[in-house]
Amino acid sequence: MKANVTIHRDFTISQVDDRVYSSFLEHLGRAIYTGIYEPGHPTADADGFRGDVLDLVRAIRTPYVRYPGGNFVSAYNWEDGVGPRESRPTRLDLAWRTRDNNHIGVNEFVDWCKKAGTKPMLAVNLGSRGLDAARNFIEYCNHPGGSYWSDLRRQHGWKDPHNVKLWCIGNEMDGPWQVGHKSADEYGKLANETAKAMRLFDKSVELVVCGSSSSNMPTFPDWEATVLDHTYDTIDHLSLHMYFANKENNTLNYLAQTETLDRYIQSVSGVIDYIKAKKRSKKNVTISFDEWNVWYHSNEQDKKILEGDDWPDAPHLLEDIYNFEDVLQVGSVLNTFIRRADRVKIACIAQLVNVIAPIMTETGGPAWKQTIYYPFLFASLYGRGTSLRTIVDGPTYTADVGSDIPYLDVSVVRANEGDALTFFVVNRHLTETLDFTSALHGFPAARVVEHIQMTHPDLKAVNSAANPDNVVPKTVGGTLVEDGALRSKLPPLSYNVIRLSV
């Protein structure tokens, strides 16, 4: 089977915003406690942060980490997580039916971000709270001193302001499951007033307003239109969320779900353009896809906790163990964001450690890379630059989400320095090798530097503490540039990163 891709140096989509490779930590399960924070662990530093986890996070160069939620934030009092640890209250988290001792709060999280080489993307509670708590929170975090909340931060031991510039105004407020769920009109009005107040404090902050938590929501896309009608002039980004699942164990249907993701982005982009035109605005609002990942492996085991009355501390919740099949899905999701670089400016894989995460830990034991760590790593390392348009001519198939789903999924990024070109390619075909060819118009000196590939004979193969290298990338040969075209043979069900010097 043959698949041809045409690119041209001058046919560009947009600069890929580095923030597309951001991530997420919520006070949920073991994401924080025994995830990033475990005093007494053999690798823990003086602040109790796990050094083995920090090493794995630094390696993926994730620019921002969203915190503290997620559903958790909609009933969270940020004040509970500051001040002396011995004075912090233990609270019941209504979102995940667990307890939280608040030993980690915003100050410690900002310190962890500095150690991890990332920056905080903070969320404010617009569920059980509102404008007043939000304005106090940003003053506590960002004002140098000389006011009540900034002086309180200084008293707590953090003299310098945190200078947090990226803020989420609530979380999934369209969801009936959310504490403080609101209609689009109610939320839009509150979000607008909150944004105005935060901008009165600092005009330079970037603000993210809640869009739909799923394209399947009955309020989609009216929710976006109503919320943006209220907030367009005061916010910068619209938040979208999407998770992927293969509950029917149908690989081709599963991998086709990124077509739904693409349509989701396209539809919301149309709503944004409509409100922009309606308001006669010159401003561009972009998309923050600040929750996305594969999530279904742990659903059954989570029911006992989520439907129980035990209120445990840091339980094993949402601990999906990812397989090789999920590598292909995550690779295609990242390809979608790259191809939509003109619209999607922020994206956060949910989450970072233990909870539907690329990194797993054992309490008191090792940390290791899940299978999906690798496509995220490669996209973050080599997917920074300009996204190029791709014209694909190849075989397709029909799936539940639609017809003409291409077996070949590809995105191409030219590095910011202009001297490198990277192809991220997924062959979705179950059994056939694809003879892959790409014309390289405008790149006469191109040569192959490296072809990284992930394949495995078992789609359900996983990594574990006992076998952390079961599913890993390998460098392969046989890929070359010949007569102005890139040529390679891509095995069935393979994820490929082809790096060129240009």
Coordinates of C-alpha atoms in Angstrom, one line a residue:
M1 CA 0.0 0.0 0.0
K2 CA 1.2 3.5 -0.9
A3 CA 0.8 6.8 0.9
N4 CA 2.1 10.0 -0.5
V5 CA 2.4 13.3 1.4
T6 CA 3.2 16.6 -0.2
I7 CA 4.7 19.6 1.8
H8 CA 6.2 22.9 0.7
R9 CA 8.5 25.1 2.7
D10 CA 6.3 28.1 2.1
F11 CA 2.9 26.4 2.8
T12 CA 2.7 27.0 6.5
I13 CA -0.2 26.8 9.0
S14 CA 1.2 28.6 12.0
Q15 CA 3.9 28.7 14.6
V16 CA 3.3 25.8 17.1
D17 CA 2.9 27.4 20.5
D18 CA 5.3 25.7 22.9
R19 CA 2.4 25.6 25.4
V20 CA 0.7 22.9 23.4
Y21 CA 3.1 20.6 25.3
S22 CA 1.8 21.6 28.7
S23 CA 0.4 19.2 31.4
F24 CA -1.8 19.1 34.4
L25 CA -1.7 18.2 38.1
E26 CA -4.8 18.0 40.2
H27 CA -5.4 17.1 43.9
L28 CA -6.7 13.7 42.7
G29 CA -5.6 10.3 43.7
R30 CA -1.8 10.0 43.9
A31 CA -1.0 12.8 41.5
I32 CA 0.3 15.1 44.2
Y33 CA 0.8 12.8 47.3
T34 CA 3.3 10.0 46.4
G35 CA 3.3 11.4 42.9
I36 CA 5.4 14.6 42.9
Y37 CA 5.5 14.8 46.7
E38 CA 6.7 12.0 49.0
P39 CA 8.8 13.0 52.0
G40 CA 11.0 10.2 53.1
H41 CA 11.3 8.7 49.6
P42 CA 14.9 7.7 48.8
T43 CA 15.0 10.4 46.0
A44 CA 13.1 13.1 47.9
D45 CA 14.8 16.5 48.3
A46 CA 14.7 18.7 51.3
D47 CA 11.2 19.9 50.3
G48 CA 9.8 16.4 50.0
F49 CA 9.7 16.4 46.2
R50 CA 10.6 13.1 44.5
G51 CA 13.8 13.6 42.5
D52 CA 13.1 10.6 40.2
V53 CA 9.8 12.2 39.1
L54 CA 11.4 15.6 38.7
D55 CA 14.0 14.1 36.3
L56 CA 11.3 12.5 34.2
V57 CA 9.3 15.8 34.1
R58 CA 12.3 17.9 33.2
A59 CA 13.1 15.6 30.3
I60 CA 9.7 16.3 28.5
R61 CA 10.2 20.0 28.8
T62 CA 6.6 20.7 29.6
P63 CA 6.3 24.5 29.6
Y64 CA 3.2 24.9 31.9
V65 CA 1.4 22.7 34.4
R66 CA -2.2 23.4 35.2
Y67 CA -3.2 23.3 38.9
P68 CA -5.0 22.5 41.3
G69 CA -7.9 21.2 39.1
G70 CA -9.9 20.0 37.4
N71 CA -13.1 19.1 39.2
F72 CA -11.2 19.5 42.5
V73 CA -11.0 23.3 42.1
S74 CA -14.7 23.9 42.1
A75 CA -15.0 23.4 45.8
Y76 CA -11.5 24.4 46.8
N77 CA -10.5 27.1 49.2
W78 CA -7.0 28.2 48.1
E79 CA -6.4 29.6 51.6
D80 CA -6.4 26.1 53.0
G81 CA -3.2 25.4 51.2
V82 CA -1.1 28.2 52.6
G83 CA 0.5 29.0 55.9
P84 CA 2.2 26.6 58.4
R85 CA 1.5 23.0 57.4
E86 CA 0.5 22.0 61.0
S87 CA -2.3 24.6 60.9
R88 CA -3.8 23.6 57.5
P89 CA -7.2 21.9 57.6
T90 CA -8.0 18.5 56.2
R91 CA -10.9 18.8 53.9
L92 CA -13.3 16.4 52.1
D93 CA -13.0 16.7 48.4
L94 CA -16.5 16.4 46.9
A95 CA -15.3 15.8 43.4
W96 CA -13.4 12.6 44.0
R97 CA -14.7 11.6 47.5
T98 CA -11.4 11.7 49.1
R99 CA -9.6 13.7 51.9
D100 CA -6.9 16.2 51.4
N101 CA -4.5 17.4 54.2
N102 CA -3.5 20.4 52.1
H103 CA 0.2 19.8 52.8
I104 CA 0.8 21.0 49.2
G105 CA -0.7 24.3 48.2
V106 CA 0.1 27.1 45.7
N107 CA 3.4 28.1 47.3
E108 CA 4.8 24.6 47.3
F109 CA 3.5 24.0 43.8
V110 CA 5.2 27.1 42.4
D111 CA 8.5 25.9 44.1
W112 CA 8.0 22.5 42.4
C113 CA 7.5 24.1 39.1
K114 CA 10.8 25.9 39.4
K115 CA 12.6 22.7 40.2
A116 CA 10.8 20.9 37.2
G117 CA 11.7 23.7 34.7
T118 CA 8.0 24.6 34.1
K119 CA 5.6 27.3 35.0
P120 CA 2.2 27.3 36.8
M121 CA -1.1 27.7 35.1
L122 CA -3.5 28.3 38.0
A123 CA -7.3 27.8 38.2
V124 CA -9.7 29.8 40.3
N125 CA -12.8 28.4 41.9
L126 CA -16.0 29.7 40.2
G127 CA -18.1 26.8 41.5
S128 CA -18.6 27.2 45.2
R129 CA -16.8 30.6 45.2
G130 CA -16.4 33.6 42.8
L131 CA -14.9 36.9 42.0
D132 CA -13.7 37.9 45.5
A133 CA -11.7 34.8 46.2
A134 CA -10.2 35.0 42.7
R135 CA -9.0 38.6 43.1
N136 CA -7.6 37.7 46.5
F137 CA -5.8 34.7 45.1
I138 CA -4.1 36.7 42.3
E139 CA -3.0 39.4 44.8
Y140 CA -1.6 36.8 47.1
C141 CA 0.4 35.2 44.3
N142 CA 1.5 38.2 42.2
H143 CA 1.7 41.4 44.3
P144 CA 5.2 42.2 45.6
G145 CA 4.1 43.4 49.0
G146 CA 2.4 46.2 51.0
S147 CA -1.1 44.8 50.8
Y148 CA -2.9 42.3 53.1
W149 CA -2.7 39.3 50.8
S150 CA 0.8 39.9 49.5
D151 CA 2.1 40.5 53.0
L152 CA 0.5 37.3 54.1
R153 CA 2.4 35.4 51.4
R154 CA 5.6 37.1 52.6
Q155 CA 4.8 36.0 56.2
H156 CA 4.3 32.5 55.0
G157 CA 7.9 32.5 53.7
W158 CA 7.7 33.5 50.1
K159 CA 9.1 37.0 49.8
D160 CA 9.1 37.3 46.0
P161 CA 5.8 37.3 44.1
H162 CA 5.1 34.2 42.0
N163 CA 4.1 36.3 38.9
V164 CA 1.7 33.7 37.6
K165 CA 0.6 34.9 34.1
L166 CA -1.8 32.1 33.0
W167 CA -5.1 31.7 34.8
C168 CA -8.2 29.4 34.2
I169 CA -11.5 31.0 35.2
G170 CA -13.2 27.9 36.6
N171 CA -13.3 24.3 35.3
E172 CA -16.0 22.5 33.2
M173 CA -18.7 24.8 34.4
D174 CA -21.0 23.3 31.7
G175 CA -21.0 19.9 33.6
P176 CA -23.9 19.0 35.9
W177 CA -21.3 16.9 37.9
Q178 CA -19.4 20.1 38.7
V179 CA -19.8 21.7 42.2
G180 CA -21.5 25.0 41.5
H181 CA -22.5 24.1 37.9
K182 CA -24.1 27.0 36.1
S183 CA -25.9 27.8 32.9
A184 CA -23.9 29.4 30.1
D185 CA -25.5 32.7 30.8
E186 CA -24.8 32.5 34.6
Y187 CA -21.3 31.4 34.1
G188 CA -20.6 33.9 31.3
K189 CA -21.6 36.8 33.4
L190 CA -19.6 35.7 36.4
A191 CA -16.6 34.8 34.3
N192 CA -16.6 38.2 32.6
E193 CA -16.8 40.1 35.9
T194 CA -14.0 37.9 37.4
A195 CA -11.8 38.5 34.3
K196 CA -12.4 42.2 34.6
A197 CA -11.4 42.2 38.2
M198 CA -8.2 40.2 37.5
R199 CA -7.3 42.5 34.7
L200 CA -7.7 45.5 37.0
F201 CA -5.0 44.0 39.0
D202 CA -2.8 43.0 36.1
K203 CA -3.5 43.8 32.4
S204 CA -0.8 41.4 31.3
V205 CA -2.3 38.1 32.6
E206 CA -3.8 35.6 30.1
L207 CA -7.2 34.3 31.0
V208 CA -8.9 31.0 30.0
V209 CA -12.7 30.8 30.0
C210 CA -14.5 27.4 30.2
G211 CA -15.8 26.0 26.9
S212 CA -17.5 22.6 26.6
S213 CA -16.1 19.7 28.6
S214 CA -17.0 17.4 25.7
S215 CA -18.4 17.8 22.2
N216 CA -21.1 15.3 23.3
M217 CA -22.5 17.8 25.8
P218 CA -26.1 18.7 25.0
T219 CA -25.3 22.4 25.4
F220 CA -22.5 22.2 22.8
P221 CA -21.9 24.5 20.9
D222 CA -24.5 27.0 22.2
W223 CA -22.4 27.1 25.4
E224 CA -19.4 28.5 23.6
A225 CA -21.5 31.1 21.8
T226 CA -23.2 32.4 25.0
V227 CA -20.1 32.4 27.1
L228 CA -18.0 34.1 24.5
D229 CA -20.8 36.7 23.9
H230 CA -20.3 37.7 27.6
T231 CA -16.5 37.3 27.8
Y232 CA -14.9 37.9 24.4
D233 CA -13.4 41.3 25.2
T234 CA -12.0 40.2 28.6
I235 CA -10.4 36.7 28.0
D236 CA -7.7 35.3 25.7
H237 CA -8.5 31.5 25.4
L238 CA -11.4 29.2 25.4
S239 CA -10.9 25.9 27.2
L240 CA -11.9 22.5 25.7
H241 CA -11.6 19.0 27.0
M242 CA -11.7 15.6 25.4
Y243 CA -10.8 12.0 26.5
F244 CA -10.4 8.9 24.3
A245 CA -11.5 5.3 25.0
N246 CA -11.5 1.9 23.4
K247 CA -14.1 0.2 25.5
E248 CA -15.3 -1.9 22.5
N249 CA -11.8 -3.1 21.8
N250 CA -12.0 -2.0 18.2
T251 CA -8.6 -0.5 17.2
L252 CA -9.6 1.2 14.0
N253 CA -12.7 2.9 15.6
Y254 CA -10.5 3.9 18.5
L255 CA -7.8 5.5 16.4
A256 CA -10.4 7.3 14.3
Q257 CA -11.6 9.3 17.3
T258 CA -9.0 12.0 16.5
E259 CA -11.3 12.9 13.5
T260 CA -13.9 13.8 16.1
L261 CA -11.3 15.9 17.9
D262 CA -10.5 17.7 14.6
R263 CA -14.2 18.5 14.0
Y264 CA -14.5 19.7 17.6
I265 CA -11.7 22.2 17.1
Q266 CA -13.1 23.2 13.7
S267 CA -16.6 23.8 15.1
V268 CA -15.5 25.8 18.1
S269 CA -13.2 27.9 15.8
G270 CA -16.3 28.7 13.8
V271 CA -18.1 29.8 16.9
I272 CA -15.2 32.0 17.9
D273 CA -15.2 33.6 14.5
Y274 CA -18.9 34.2 14.7
I275 CA -18.7 36.0 18.0
K276 CA -15.6 38.0 16.7
A277 CA -17.6 39.1 13.7
K278 CA -20.7 39.9 15.8
K279 CA -18.6 42.1 18.1
R280 CA -16.8 43.7 15.2
S281 CA -13.6 42.8 17.1
K282 CA -10.0 42.7 15.9
K283 CA -9.1 40.4 18.8
N284 CA -8.3 36.7 18.3
V285 CA -9.5 34.3 20.9
T286 CA -7.7 30.9 20.7
I287 CA -8.3 27.5 22.1
S288 CA -6.8 26.0 25.3
F289 CA -7.2 22.2 25.1
D290 CA -6.3 22.0 28.8
E291 CA -7.5 18.5 29.4
W292 CA -6.9 15.6 27.0
N293 CA -5.7 12.0 27.2
V294 CA -6.7 8.4 26.9
W295 CA -9.0 7.5 29.9
Y296 CA -10.9 4.3 30.3
H297 CA -8.6 1.5 31.6
S298 CA -9.3 2.3 35.3
N299 CA -13.0 3.1 35.1
E300 CA -14.2 -0.2 36.7
Q301 CA -11.6 -0.2 39.5
D302 CA -12.4 3.4 40.4
K303 CA -16.1 2.8 41.1
K304 CA -15.5 1.3 44.5
I305 CA -13.9 4.6 45.7
L306 CA -16.1 7.0 43.8
E307 CA -19.3 5.3 44.9
G308 CA -18.1 4.6 48.5
D309 CA -18.1 6.4 51.8
D310 CA -14.6 5.9 53.0
W311 CA -13.1 9.2 52.0
P312 CA -9.6 7.8 51.7
D313 CA -6.3 9.8 51.5
A314 CA -4.5 9.8 48.2
P315 CA -6.1 6.5 46.9
H316 CA -5.2 4.7 43.7
L317 CA -7.7 6.6 41.5
L318 CA -7.7 7.0 37.7
E319 CA -4.5 5.0 37.4
D320 CA -4.8 3.9 33.8
I321 CA -2.0 1.6 32.7
Y322 CA -1.4 2.5 29.1
N323 CA -0.6 0.0 26.4
F324 CA 1.1 0.2 23.0
E325 CA -2.2 0.9 21.3
D326 CA -2.5 4.1 23.3
V327 CA 0.9 5.3 21.9
L328 CA -0.8 5.4 18.4
Q329 CA -3.7 7.4 19.8
V330 CA -1.7 9.9 21.8
G331 CA 0.6 10.4 18.7
S332 CA -2.4 11.2 16.5
V333 CA -3.9 13.6 19.1
L334 CA -0.6 15.5 19.2
N335 CA -0.6 15.5 15.3
T336 CA -4.0 17.0 15.4
F337 CA -2.9 19.9 17.7
I338 CA 0.1 20.5 15.4
R339 CA -2.1 20.6 12.3
R340 CA -4.4 23.0 14.2
A341 CA -1.6 25.2 15.4
D342 CA -3.4 28.3 14.2
R343 CA -6.2 27.7 16.6
V344 CA -4.9 25.6 19.5
K345 CA -2.3 27.6 21.5
I346 CA -2.4 25.7 24.8
A347 CA -2.9 22.0 25.5
C348 CA -2.5 20.1 28.7
I349 CA -2.1 16.3 28.9
A350 CA -4.2 15.1 31.8
Q351 CA -2.5 14.4 33.9
L352 CA 1.2 14.2 34.6
V353 CA 1.9 11.7 37.3
N354 CA -0.1 8.6 38.4
V355 CA -3.5 9.9 37.4
I356 CA -4.2 9.1 33.7
A357 CA -0.5 10.0 33.3
P358 CA 2.6 9.3 31.3
I359 CA 4.6 8.9 34.5
M360 CA 3.9 6.3 37.2
T361 CA 5.3 5.8 40.7
E362 CA 5.3 3.2 43.4
T363 CA 5.0 4.6 47.0
G364 CA 8.5 4.3 48.4
G365 CA 9.6 2.7 45.1
P366 CA 10.6 3.5 41.6
A367 CA 9.1 5.9 39.0
W368 CA 8.8 4.8 35.3
K369 CA 7.7 5.9 31.9
Q370 CA 4.3 4.7 30.7
T371 CA 4.0 3.9 27.0
I372 CA 2.5 7.2 26.2
Y373 CA 5.4 9.1 27.7
Y374 CA 7.3 8.7 24.5
P375 CA 5.1 10.3 21.8
F376 CA 4.6 13.2 24.2
L377 CA 8.4 13.5 24.8
F378 CA 9.2 13.4 21.0
A379 CA 6.5 16.0 20.2
S380 CA 7.7 18.3 22.9
L381 CA 11.4 17.9 21.8
Y382 CA 11.0 18.1 18.1
G383 CA 7.5 19.6 17.5
R384 CA 8.5 23.2 18.3
G385 CA 8.5 25.5 15.3
T386 CA 6.3 26.1 12.3
S387 CA 3.5 23.6 11.3
L388 CA 3.5 22.9 7.6
R389 CA 0.5 22.0 5.6
T390 CA 0.3 18.4 4.5
I391 CA -1.6 17.0 1.5
V392 CA -2.1 13.3 2.0
D393 CA -2.9 10.8 -0.8
G394 CA -3.4 7.3 0.5
P395 CA -5.8 4.6 1.5
T396 CA -8.7 5.2 3.9
Y397 CA -11.2 3.3 5.9
T398 CA -14.7 3.7 7.3
A399 CA -15.2 3.9 11.1
D400 CA -18.1 4.7 13.5
V401 CA -17.2 8.4 13.5
G402 CA -17.1 8.7 9.7
S403 CA -15.7 7.6 6.4
D404 CA -12.5 8.3 4.5
I405 CA -10.4 8.0 7.7
P406 CA -6.8 8.0 6.4
Y407 CA -4.6 5.1 7.5
L408 CA -1.7 7.5 7.5
D409 CA -1.8 10.3 10.1
V410 CA 0.9 12.9 9.8
S411 CA 2.1 16.3 10.9
V412 CA 5.3 18.1 10.0
V413 CA 7.1 20.8 11.9
R414 CA 10.0 23.0 10.7
A415 CA 12.3 23.9 13.6
N416 CA 12.4 27.6 14.7
E417 CA 16.0 27.7 13.5
G418 CA 14.9 26.6 10.1
D419 CA 17.6 23.9 9.8
A420 CA 15.5 20.8 10.8
L421 CA 12.3 19.2 9.7
T422 CA 10.4 16.6 11.7
F423 CA 7.7 14.2 10.5
F424 CA 5.4 12.6 13.1
V425 CA 3.7 9.7 11.4
V426 CA 1.2 7.0 12.5
N427 CA 0.4 4.0 10.3
R428 CA -3.1 3.0 11.6
H429 CA -3.4 0.0 9.3
L430 CA -3.8 -3.3 11.2
T431 CA -1.8 -5.5 8.8
E432 CA -0.2 -3.5 5.9
T433 CA 3.1 -1.8 5.7
L434 CA 2.8 1.6 4.0
D435 CA 5.2 2.7 1.3
F436 CA 5.6 6.2 2.5
T437 CA 6.7 9.0 0.2
S438 CA 6.8 12.7 0.8
A439 CA 7.8 15.3 -1.7
L440 CA 10.0 17.9 -0.1
H441 CA 9.4 21.1 -2.1
G442 CA 11.7 23.9 -1.0
F443 CA 14.1 21.6 0.9
P444 CA 16.7 20.7 -1.8
A445 CA 19.4 19.8 0.8
A446 CA 17.3 17.6 3.0
R447 CA 18.9 14.5 4.5
V448 CA 17.7 12.0 7.1
V449 CA 19.2 12.4 10.5
E450 CA 17.2 9.8 12.4
H451 CA 14.1 7.6 12.2
I452 CA 12.7 6.8 15.7
Q453 CA 10.0 4.1 15.6
M454 CA 7.6 2.4 18.1
T455 CA 6.1 -0.9 17.2
H456 CA 5.1 -4.0 19.3
P457 CA 3.6 -7.3 18.4
D458 CA 1.1 -7.0 21.2
L459 CA -1.2 -4.0 21.1
K460 CA -2.0 -4.5 24.8
A461 CA 1.7 -4.5 25.9
V462 CA 2.4 -2.2 28.8
N463 CA 5.3 -0.9 30.9
S464 CA 5.6 -1.6 34.6
A465 CA 7.9 -1.1 37.5
A466 CA 9.1 -4.7 37.0
N467 CA 9.4 -4.3 33.2
P468 CA 9.8 -0.5 32.4
D469 CA 11.3 -1.1 29.0
N470 CA 8.7 -3.4 27.5
V471 CA 7.4 -0.8 25.1
V472 CA 10.2 1.7 24.0
P473 CA 11.2 3.5 20.9
K474 CA 14.0 2.3 18.7
T475 CA 16.1 3.8 16.0
V476 CA 15.6 2.2 12.6
G477 CA 17.3 2.4 9.2
G478 CA 16.2 2.3 5.6
T479 CA 14.6 5.7 5.5
L480 CA 16.2 8.1 3.0
V481 CA 15.8 11.2 0.8
E482 CA 16.0 10.3 -2.9
D483 CA 15.2 12.5 -5.9
G484 CA 13.8 15.2 -3.7
A485 CA 11.5 12.9 -1.8
L486 CA 11.5 11.3 1.6
R487 CA 11.0 7.5 1.4
S488 CA 10.3 5.0 4.1
K489 CA 8.4 1.7 4.8
L490 CA 6.2 2.2 7.8
P491 CA 5.1 -1.1 9.5
P492 CA 1.5 -1.6 10.4
L493 CA 0.4 0.0 13.7
S494 CA 3.5 2.0 14.1
Y495 CA 4.4 5.4 15.5
N496 CA 7.3 7.2 13.7
V497 CA 9.4 10.3 14.2
I498 CA 11.5 11.1 11.1
R499 CA 14.0 13.9 11.6
L500 CA 15.6 15.6 8.7
S501 CA 18.4 18.2 8.3
V502 CA 17.4 20.8 5.8

